[in-house]
Structure formats: C-alpha cells, structure tokens
PDB file of C-alpha atoms in Angstrom:
ATOM      1  CA  UNK I   1      56.714  54.983 -33.221  1.00  0.00           C
ATOM      2  CA  UNK I   2      56.874  53.159 -29.903  1.00  0.00           C
ATOM      3  CA  UNK I   3      58.949  50.039 -30.117  1.00  0.00           C
ATOM      4  CA  UNK I   4      60.029  47.162 -27.894  1.00  0.00           C
ATOM      5  CA  UNK I   5      62.967  45.017 -28.927  1.00  0.00           C
ATOM      6  CA  UNK I   6      64.168  41.714 -27.586  1.00  0.00           C
ATOM      7  CA  UNK I   7      66.979  39.551 -28.817  1.00  0.00           C
ATOM      8  CA  UNK I   8      65.296  37.262 -31.314  1.00  0.00           C
ATOM      9  CA  UNK I   9      68.125  34.745 -31.178  1.00  0.00           C
ATOM     10  CA  UNK I  10      67.584  31.823 -28.840  1.00  0.00           C
ATOM     11  CA  UNK I  11      69.525  31.795 -25.587  1.00  0.00           C
ATOM     12  CA  UNK I  12      71.092  28.456 -24.653  1.00  0.00           C
ATOM     13  CA  UNK I  13      72.509  27.977 -21.177  1.00  0.00           C
ATOM     14  CA  UNK I  14      73.534  25.175 -18.858  1.00  0.00           C
ATOM     15  CA  UNK I  15      71.346  24.130 -15.952  1.00  0.00           C
ATOM     16  CA  UNK I  16      72.264  25.966 -12.752  1.00  0.00           C
ATOM     17  CA  UNK I  17      73.519  29.097 -14.512  1.00  0.00           C
ATOM     18  CA  UNK I  18      71.815  32.496 -14.522  1.00  0.00           C
ATOM     19  CA  UNK I  19      69.901  33.411 -17.660  1.00  0.00           C
ATOM     20  CA  UNK I  20      69.720  37.110 -18.548  1.00  0.00           C
ATOM     21  CA  UNK I  21      67.282  38.386 -21.152  1.00  0.00           C
ATOM     22  CA  UNK I  22      67.226  41.936 -22.477  1.00  0.00           C
ATOM     23  CA  UNK I  23      64.367  44.222 -23.447  1.00  0.00           C
ATOM     24  CA  UNK I  24      64.975  47.660 -24.981  1.00  0.00           C
ATOM     25  CA  UNK I  25      62.372  50.310 -25.712  1.00  0.00           C
ATOM     26  CA  UNK I  26      62.572  53.363 -27.953  1.00  0.00           C
ATOM     27  CA  UNK I  27      60.686  56.573 -28.656  1.00  0.00           C
ATOM     28  CA  UNK I  28      58.705  56.718 -25.416  1.00  0.00           C
ATOM     29  CA  UNK I  29      58.870  56.336 -21.647  1.00  0.00           C
ATOM     30  CA  UNK I  30      56.527  53.619 -20.388  1.00  0.00           C
ATOM     31  CA  UNK I  31      55.158  53.805 -16.873  1.00  0.00           C
ATOM     32  CA  UNK I  32      55.802  50.085 -16.468  1.00  0.00           C
ATOM     33  CA  UNK I  33      57.235  47.000 -18.119  1.00  0.00           C
ATOM     34  CA  UNK I  34      55.984  43.454 -17.830  1.00  0.00           C
ATOM     35  CA  UNK I  35      57.434  40.027 -18.479  1.00  0.00           C
ATOM     36  CA  UNK I  36      55.434  37.027 -19.627  1.00  0.00           C
ATOM     37  CA  UNK I  37      56.307  33.387 -20.174  1.00  0.00           C
ATOM     38  CA  UNK I  38      54.920  31.482 -23.152  1.00  0.00           C
ATOM     39  CA  UNK I  39      55.168  27.736 -23.632  1.00  0.00           C
ATOM     40  CA  UNK I  40      54.648  26.163 -27.089  1.00  0.00           C
ATOM     41  CA  UNK I  41      50.978  25.970 -28.013  1.00  0.00           C
ATOM     42  CA  UNK I  42      49.851  28.027 -25.012  1.00  0.00           C
ATOM     43  CA  UNK I  43      48.953  31.604 -24.189  1.00  0.00           C
ATOM     44  CA  UNK I  44      51.383  33.930 -22.412  1.00  0.00           C
ATOM     45  CA  UNK I  45      51.423  33.834 -18.613  1.00  0.00           C
ATOM     46  CA  UNK I  46      52.235  36.927 -16.555  1.00  0.00           C
ATOM     47  CA  UNK I  47      55.396  36.768 -14.457  1.00  0.00           C
ATOM     48  CA  UNK I  48      56.420  40.197 -13.196  1.00  0.00           C
ATOM     49  CA  UNK I  49      55.594  43.891 -13.548  1.00  0.00           C
ATOM     50  CA  UNK I  50      58.059  46.650 -12.723  1.00  0.00           C
ATOM     51  CA  UNK I  51      57.125  50.331 -12.594  1.00  0.00           C
ATOM     52  CA  UNK I  52      59.327  53.223 -13.687  1.00  0.00           C
ATOM     53  CA  UNK I  53      60.023  54.287 -10.106  1.00  0.00           C
ATOM     54  CA  UNK I  54      61.251  50.793  -9.179  1.00  0.00           C
ATOM     55  CA  UNK I  55      64.805  49.792  -9.933  1.00  0.00           C
ATOM     56  CA  UNK I  56      64.420  46.091  -9.251  1.00  0.00           C
ATOM     57  CA  UNK I  57      61.780  43.509  -8.472  1.00  0.00           C
ATOM     58  CA  UNK I  58      62.139  39.885  -7.385  1.00  0.00           C
ATOM     59  CA  UNK I  59      59.933  36.830  -7.289  1.00  0.00           C
ATOM     60  CA  UNK I  60      61.505  33.572  -6.183  1.00  0.00           C
ATOM     61  CA  UNK I  61      64.318  32.872  -8.720  1.00  0.00           C
ATOM     62  CA  UNK I  62      63.232  35.732 -11.006  1.00  0.00           C
ATOM     63  CA  UNK I  63      64.579  39.261 -10.959  1.00  0.00           C
ATOM     64  CA  UNK I  64      63.664  42.189 -13.197  1.00  0.00           C
ATOM     65  CA  UNK I  65      65.407  45.552 -13.445  1.00  0.00           C
ATOM     66  CA  UNK I  66      64.233  48.768 -15.096  1.00  0.00           C
ATOM     67  CA  UNK I  67      66.815  51.334 -16.213  1.00  0.00           C
ATOM     68  CA  UNK I  68      65.080  54.451 -17.533  1.00  0.00           C
ATOM     69  CA  UNK I  69      68.401  56.005 -18.536  1.00  0.00           C
ATOM     70  CA  UNK I  70      69.388  53.083 -20.747  1.00  0.00           C
ATOM     71  CA  UNK I  71      65.722  52.504 -21.735  1.00  0.00           C
ATOM     72  CA  UNK I  72      66.178  48.881 -20.870  1.00  0.00           C
ATOM     73  CA  UNK I  73      64.828  46.067 -18.718  1.00  0.00           C
ATOM     74  CA  UNK I  74      66.801  42.967 -17.790  1.00  0.00           C
ATOM     75  CA  UNK I  75      65.127  39.713 -16.788  1.00  0.00           C
ATOM     76  CA  UNK I  76      67.181  37.232 -14.787  1.00  0.00           C
ATOM     77  CA  UNK I  77      66.481  33.611 -13.889  1.00  0.00           C
ATOM     78  CA  UNK I  78      68.928  32.339 -11.295  1.00  0.00           C
ATOM     79  CA  UNK I  79      69.762  28.652 -10.799  1.00  0.00           C
ATOM     80  CA  UNK I  80      68.031  27.906 -14.092  1.00  0.00           C
ATOM     81  CA  UNK I  81      66.341  24.554 -14.661  1.00  0.00           C
ATOM     82  CA  UNK I  82      65.276  22.723 -17.843  1.00  0.00           C
ATOM     83  CA  UNK I  83      61.668  23.518 -16.821  1.00  0.00           C
ATOM     84  CA  UNK I  84      62.499  27.206 -17.342  1.00  0.00           C
ATOM     85  CA  UNK I  85      62.853  26.553 -21.085  1.00  0.00           C
ATOM     86  CA  UNK I  86      60.222  28.703 -22.808  1.00  0.00           C
ATOM     87  CA  UNK I  87      59.803  31.943 -24.734  1.00  0.00           C
ATOM     88  CA  UNK I  88      59.856  35.086 -22.604  1.00  0.00           C
ATOM     89  CA  UNK I  89      57.988  38.179 -23.756  1.00  0.00           C
ATOM     90  CA  UNK I  90      58.626  41.725 -22.671  1.00  0.00           C
ATOM     91  CA  UNK I  91      55.699  44.150 -22.830  1.00  0.00           C
ATOM     92  CA  UNK I  92      55.309  47.802 -22.046  1.00  0.00           C
ATOM     93  CA  UNK I  93      52.447  50.137 -21.472  1.00  0.00           C
ATOM     94  CA  UNK I  94      51.290  51.919 -24.609  1.00  0.00           C
ATOM     95  CA  UNK I  95      50.989  55.664 -24.837  1.00  0.00           C
ATOM     96  CA  UNK I  96      47.491  55.930 -23.370  1.00  0.00           C
ATOM     97  CA  UNK I  97      46.066  54.651 -20.137  1.00  0.00           C
ATOM     98  CA  UNK I  98      43.866  52.034 -21.789  1.00  0.00           C
ATOM     99  CA  UNK I  99      45.894  49.052 -20.675  1.00  0.00           C
ATOM    100  CA  UNK I 100      47.107  48.465 -24.212  1.00  0.00           C
ATOM    101  CA  UNK I 101      50.430  46.655 -24.246  1.00  0.00           C
ATOM    102  CA  UNK I 102      53.219  46.718 -26.802  1.00  0.00           C
ATOM    103  CA  UNK I 103      55.020  43.374 -26.983  1.00  0.00           C
ATOM    104  CA  UNK I 104      58.509  42.469 -28.044  1.00  0.00           C
ATOM    105  CA  UNK I 105      59.091  39.490 -30.331  1.00  0.00           C
ATOM    106  CA  UNK I 106      60.163  37.303 -27.437  1.00  0.00           C
ATOM    107  CA  UNK I 107      63.379  35.472 -26.616  1.00  0.00           C
ATOM    108  CA  UNK I 108      63.448  31.680 -26.492  1.00  0.00           C
ATOM    109  CA  UNK I 109      65.433  30.254 -23.596  1.00  0.00           C
ATOM    110  CA  UNK I 110      66.728  26.694 -23.693  1.00  0.00           C
ATOM    111  CA  UNK I 111      68.207  25.332 -20.464  1.00  0.00           C
ATOM    112  CA  UNK I 112      70.250  22.184 -21.006  1.00  0.00           C
ATOM    113  CA  UNK I 113      70.694  19.576 -18.253  1.00  0.00           C
TER     114      UNK I 113
ATOM    115  CA  UNK C   1      37.459  29.803 -11.940  1.00  0.00           C
ATOM    116  CA  UNK C   2      38.320  29.086 -15.596  1.00  0.00           C
ATOM    117  CA  UNK C   3      40.059  32.413 -16.310  1.00  0.00           C
ATOM    118  CA  UNK C   4      39.923  33.246 -20.035  1.00  0.00           C
ATOM    119  CA  UNK C   5      38.406  30.680 -22.378  1.00  0.00           C
ATOM    120  CA  UNK C   6      38.446  30.698 -26.178  1.00  0.00           C
ATOM    121  CA  UNK C   7      36.612  28.681 -28.793  1.00  0.00           C
ATOM    122  CA  UNK C   8      37.378  27.051 -31.120  1.00  0.00           C
ATOM    123  CA  UNK C   9      40.940  25.829 -30.489  1.00  0.00           C
ATOM    124  CA  UNK C  10      41.593  25.080 -34.163  1.00  0.00           C
ATOM    125  CA  UNK C  11      39.864  26.180 -37.360  1.00  0.00           C
ATOM    126  CA  UNK C  12      40.511  25.801 -41.069  1.00  0.00           C
ATOM    127  CA  UNK C  13      38.696  28.160 -43.437  1.00  0.00           C
ATOM    128  CA  UNK C  14      38.645  28.682 -47.156  1.00  0.00           C
ATOM    129  CA  UNK C  15      39.324  32.150 -48.551  1.00  0.00           C
ATOM    130  CA  UNK C  16      36.167  34.246 -48.364  1.00  0.00           C
ATOM    131  CA  UNK C  17      34.493  32.287 -45.573  1.00  0.00           C
ATOM    132  CA  UNK C  18      33.466  34.016 -42.375  1.00  0.00           C
ATOM    133  CA  UNK C  19      33.746  32.976 -38.767  1.00  0.00           C
ATOM    134  CA  UNK C  20      33.534  34.279 -35.216  1.00  0.00           C
ATOM    135  CA  UNK C  21      36.080  33.565 -32.505  1.00  0.00           C
ATOM    136  CA  UNK C  22      34.561  33.506 -29.055  1.00  0.00           C
ATOM    137  CA  UNK C  23      36.193  34.662 -25.821  1.00  0.00           C
ATOM    138  CA  UNK C  24      34.882  34.755 -22.265  1.00  0.00           C
ATOM    139  CA  UNK C  25      36.413  35.647 -18.899  1.00  0.00           C
ATOM    140  CA  UNK C  26      35.098  34.993 -15.426  1.00  0.00           C
ATOM    141  CA  UNK C  27      37.358  37.370 -13.479  1.00  0.00           C
ATOM    142  CA  UNK C  28      35.037  40.389 -13.669  1.00  0.00           C
ATOM    143  CA  UNK C  29      37.614  42.385 -15.630  1.00  0.00           C
ATOM    144  CA  UNK C  30      36.529  45.529 -17.452  1.00  0.00           C
ATOM    145  CA  UNK C  31      39.080  45.490 -20.273  1.00  0.00           C
ATOM    146  CA  UNK C  32      39.474  42.791 -22.905  1.00  0.00           C
ATOM    147  CA  UNK C  33      41.802  42.437 -25.907  1.00  0.00           C
ATOM    148  CA  UNK C  34      42.282  40.478 -29.110  1.00  0.00           C
ATOM    149  CA  UNK C  35      45.810  39.804 -30.381  1.00  0.00           C
ATOM    150  CA  UNK C  36      47.292  37.867 -33.232  1.00  0.00           C
ATOM    151  CA  UNK C  37      50.681  36.177 -33.031  1.00  0.00           C
ATOM    152  CA  UNK C  38      52.764  35.434 -36.091  1.00  0.00           C
ATOM    153  CA  UNK C  39      56.292  33.987 -36.223  1.00  0.00           C
ATOM    154  CA  UNK C  40      58.895  36.704 -35.677  1.00  0.00           C
ATOM    155  CA  UNK C  41      56.234  39.402 -35.202  1.00  0.00           C
ATOM    156  CA  UNK C  42      55.309  39.039 -31.562  1.00  0.00           C
ATOM    157  CA  UNK C  43      51.800  39.764 -30.328  1.00  0.00           C
ATOM    158  CA  UNK C  44      49.960  42.507 -32.186  1.00  0.00           C
ATOM    159  CA  UNK C  45      46.782  44.101 -30.916  1.00  0.00           C
ATOM    160  CA  UNK C  46      43.774  43.808 -33.222  1.00  0.00           C
ATOM    161  CA  UNK C  47      40.977  45.389 -31.153  1.00  0.00           C
ATOM    162  CA  UNK C  48      40.320  46.095 -27.537  1.00  0.00           C
ATOM    163  CA  UNK C  49      37.416  46.961 -25.281  1.00  0.00           C
ATOM    164  CA  UNK C  50      38.127  49.177 -22.294  1.00  0.00           C
ATOM    165  CA  UNK C  51      34.723  48.464 -20.797  1.00  0.00           C
ATOM    166  CA  UNK C  52      31.369  46.938 -21.621  1.00  0.00           C
ATOM    167  CA  UNK C  53      29.823  48.774 -24.547  1.00  0.00           C
ATOM    168  CA  UNK C  54      33.056  50.246 -25.926  1.00  0.00           C
ATOM    169  CA  UNK C  55      35.496  48.947 -28.514  1.00  0.00           C
ATOM    170  CA  UNK C  56      38.461  50.494 -30.278  1.00  0.00           C
ATOM    171  CA  UNK C  57      41.004  49.620 -32.941  1.00  0.00           C
ATOM    172  CA  UNK C  58      44.456  48.360 -32.178  1.00  0.00           C
ATOM    173  CA  UNK C  59      47.498  48.089 -34.408  1.00  0.00           C
ATOM    174  CA  UNK C  60      46.110  45.689 -37.056  1.00  0.00           C
ATOM    175  CA  UNK C  61      42.277  46.000 -37.230  1.00  0.00           C
ATOM    176  CA  UNK C  62      41.725  45.657 -40.994  1.00  0.00           C
ATOM    177  CA  UNK C  63      39.607  42.643 -41.924  1.00  0.00           C
ATOM    178  CA  UNK C  64      38.212  42.174 -38.408  1.00  0.00           C
ATOM    179  CA  UNK C  65      35.228  43.288 -36.378  1.00  0.00           C
ATOM    180  CA  UNK C  66      34.517  42.830 -32.683  1.00  0.00           C
ATOM    181  CA  UNK C  67      31.541  42.758 -30.347  1.00  0.00           C
ATOM    182  CA  UNK C  68      31.629  43.241 -26.595  1.00  0.00           C
ATOM    183  CA  UNK C  69      28.463  41.308 -25.888  1.00  0.00           C
ATOM    184  CA  UNK C  70      28.547  41.874 -22.121  1.00  0.00           C
ATOM    185  CA  UNK C  71      31.206  42.221 -19.445  1.00  0.00           C
ATOM    186  CA  UNK C  72      32.243  38.567 -19.799  1.00  0.00           C
ATOM    187  CA  UNK C  73      32.308  38.072 -23.557  1.00  0.00           C
ATOM    188  CA  UNK C  74      34.296  39.640 -26.389  1.00  0.00           C
ATOM    189  CA  UNK C  75      34.070  38.116 -29.856  1.00  0.00           C
ATOM    190  CA  UNK C  76      36.208  38.617 -32.971  1.00  0.00           C
ATOM    191  CA  UNK C  77      34.693  38.223 -36.425  1.00  0.00           C
ATOM    192  CA  UNK C  78      36.377  37.644 -39.759  1.00  0.00           C
ATOM    193  CA  UNK C  79      33.843  38.624 -42.415  1.00  0.00           C
ATOM    194  CA  UNK C  80      35.775  37.368 -45.450  1.00  0.00           C
ATOM    195  CA  UNK C  81      38.840  35.383 -44.456  1.00  0.00           C
ATOM    196  CA  UNK C  82      42.111  35.838 -46.357  1.00  0.00           C
ATOM    197  CA  UNK C  83      45.297  33.727 -46.249  1.00  0.00           C
ATOM    198  CA  UNK C  84      47.061  36.681 -44.581  1.00  0.00           C
ATOM    199  CA  UNK C  85      44.804  36.091 -41.572  1.00  0.00           C
ATOM    200  CA  UNK C  86      46.347  32.685 -40.927  1.00  0.00           C
ATOM    201  CA  UNK C  87      47.661  33.124 -37.416  1.00  0.00           C
ATOM    202  CA  UNK C  88      47.227  32.252 -33.760  1.00  0.00           C
ATOM    203  CA  UNK C  89      44.654  34.456 -32.064  1.00  0.00           C
ATOM    204  CA  UNK C  90      44.731  35.229 -28.356  1.00  0.00           C
ATOM    205  CA  UNK C  91      42.112  36.877 -26.223  1.00  0.00           C
ATOM    206  CA  UNK C  92      43.120  38.542 -22.967  1.00  0.00           C
ATOM    207  CA  UNK C  93      41.537  40.430 -20.108  1.00  0.00           C
ATOM    208  CA  UNK C  94      43.169  42.979 -17.844  1.00  0.00           C
ATOM    209  CA  UNK C  95      43.135  43.125 -14.091  1.00  0.00           C
ATOM    210  CA  UNK C  96      43.036  46.335 -12.072  1.00  0.00           C
ATOM    211  CA  UNK C  97      46.773  45.881 -11.489  1.00  0.00           C
ATOM    212  CA  UNK C  98      47.565  46.207 -15.216  1.00  0.00           C
ATOM    213  CA  UNK C  99      48.461  42.559 -15.791  1.00  0.00           C
ATOM    214  CA  UNK C 100      46.813  40.670 -18.632  1.00  0.00           C
ATOM    215  CA  UNK C 101      45.447  37.146 -18.512  1.00  0.00           C
ATOM    216  CA  UNK C 102      45.484  35.251 -21.776  1.00  0.00           C
ATOM    217  CA  UNK C 103      43.348  32.472 -23.160  1.00  0.00           C
ATOM    218  CA  UNK C 104      44.788  29.309 -24.724  1.00  0.00           C
ATOM    219  CA  UNK C 105      44.534  30.649 -28.284  1.00  0.00           C
ATOM    220  CA  UNK C 106      42.803  29.740 -31.545  1.00  0.00           C
ATOM    221  CA  UNK C 107      44.951  28.403 -34.358  1.00  0.00           C
ATOM    222  CA  UNK C 108      43.410  29.574 -37.623  1.00  0.00           C
ATOM    223  CA  UNK C 109      44.450  28.476 -41.102  1.00  0.00           C
ATOM    224  CA  UNK C 110      42.958  30.151 -44.168  1.00  0.00           C
ATOM    225  CA  UNK C 111      43.474  28.224 -47.393  1.00  0.00           C
TER     226      UNK C 111
END
C-alpha cells in the first residue's frame, strides 16, 4: 500500500543552523508532495508544494527538493530560529485525482537559542 | 474571511452517546475532508467530499457518517461513540491548487 515515512524522532538543532527533514514514499509515484507545519493544539498550515517535474522549490528560508529516483523529499530551513520549532508534516497525493492526501507521522523540530 | 471553522473545540462523551462535529469553510472550495490525528499515527482520512452532494470513504470510516449539507458545510457524526474514537478531529478544504486548509480541530474524549 502507499506509504509516507518521516523520521519520528525529534530533531534538535542550534539556532542559526540549517534543519533538514526527510520524507520517503514507497509503492507509488505521487504527482506532488506537500509540507505542512503544525503547532501544538492547532491545525496544520500549508507551507510548500513541489511537483514531480520540479527538482527544487524555495520560499524565503524554506527549501524543498523532490528526488523521484530516491523516492524522497527533503525539507530545509536555513538560519533556523526558535520560532521555527514545530512539527512538520509531509503529505503526498493519493492514487486518485480526488485531492486525497496521505500524511507522514510528522517530525518535531526543536530549535534551541 | 474566517477560513475553515470547526465546532465544538472540545467534547467529552460517554460510550454509546452520539454527536455531530460541524465544519464550515468560506473559501468557496469544492472538496472537503475529515481527518483524525492520533499520537504516532499522523493524520488519517475518515471521509471526504469531492463536491457538493457527494461523499466517499477514506482510510478509517468505520463508526462515522458524514453529510455535505451544502458547498460550505461538511459535518461528521458519531452515532455510538467508543473509546477508540478518542482523538483530535480536523476538517479541511482543498483549493484549486491542491493545497488543503485545515480548521483548528475538535478534541474529543470518549469515556
């Protein structure tokens, strides 16, 4: 079955460093991948979408890559700040064109001052 | 522009009780979704509605029913609540650019 996997262990980094989160998918080839941010007690908030024909996408300090050979997406936050501390969810398109998303478990990022 | 709103924010039920979770969006989106989020499980799709008048099952539909009342509103009903349905429930709507907008969630505890 289609599966999205993220590192369930929390990622702790020092302020100013680059955080890199990984998302791997198996058993299918999604047309796009998305990244969401979720703060405690709140709903996920969309950050970036990258399509299969795009290698890289940037938005301010965020960068996402999509490697269809490795079946992997990397999410980078450069010059990280304590305010970037949150859980980051990777999601991919499901098998049909209904807009259904398959979510990973999320990776919690903690940026220490 | 409120985006996606959900009511209630918190609810405690006893086993066997029923309740309806309400969701509304003001972005004129066609598609709407109900998810549940449990620790270590990520978001799992319960039901979705691709357009007004249509609904379909997601990954974990058992024990739930939905109604797409109109383009704005999509409700989720628990007919006979069970402790296994203790979770955080999120409603979302989808834009034409494939991104989803989530509500603030309903935290449900079934005793």
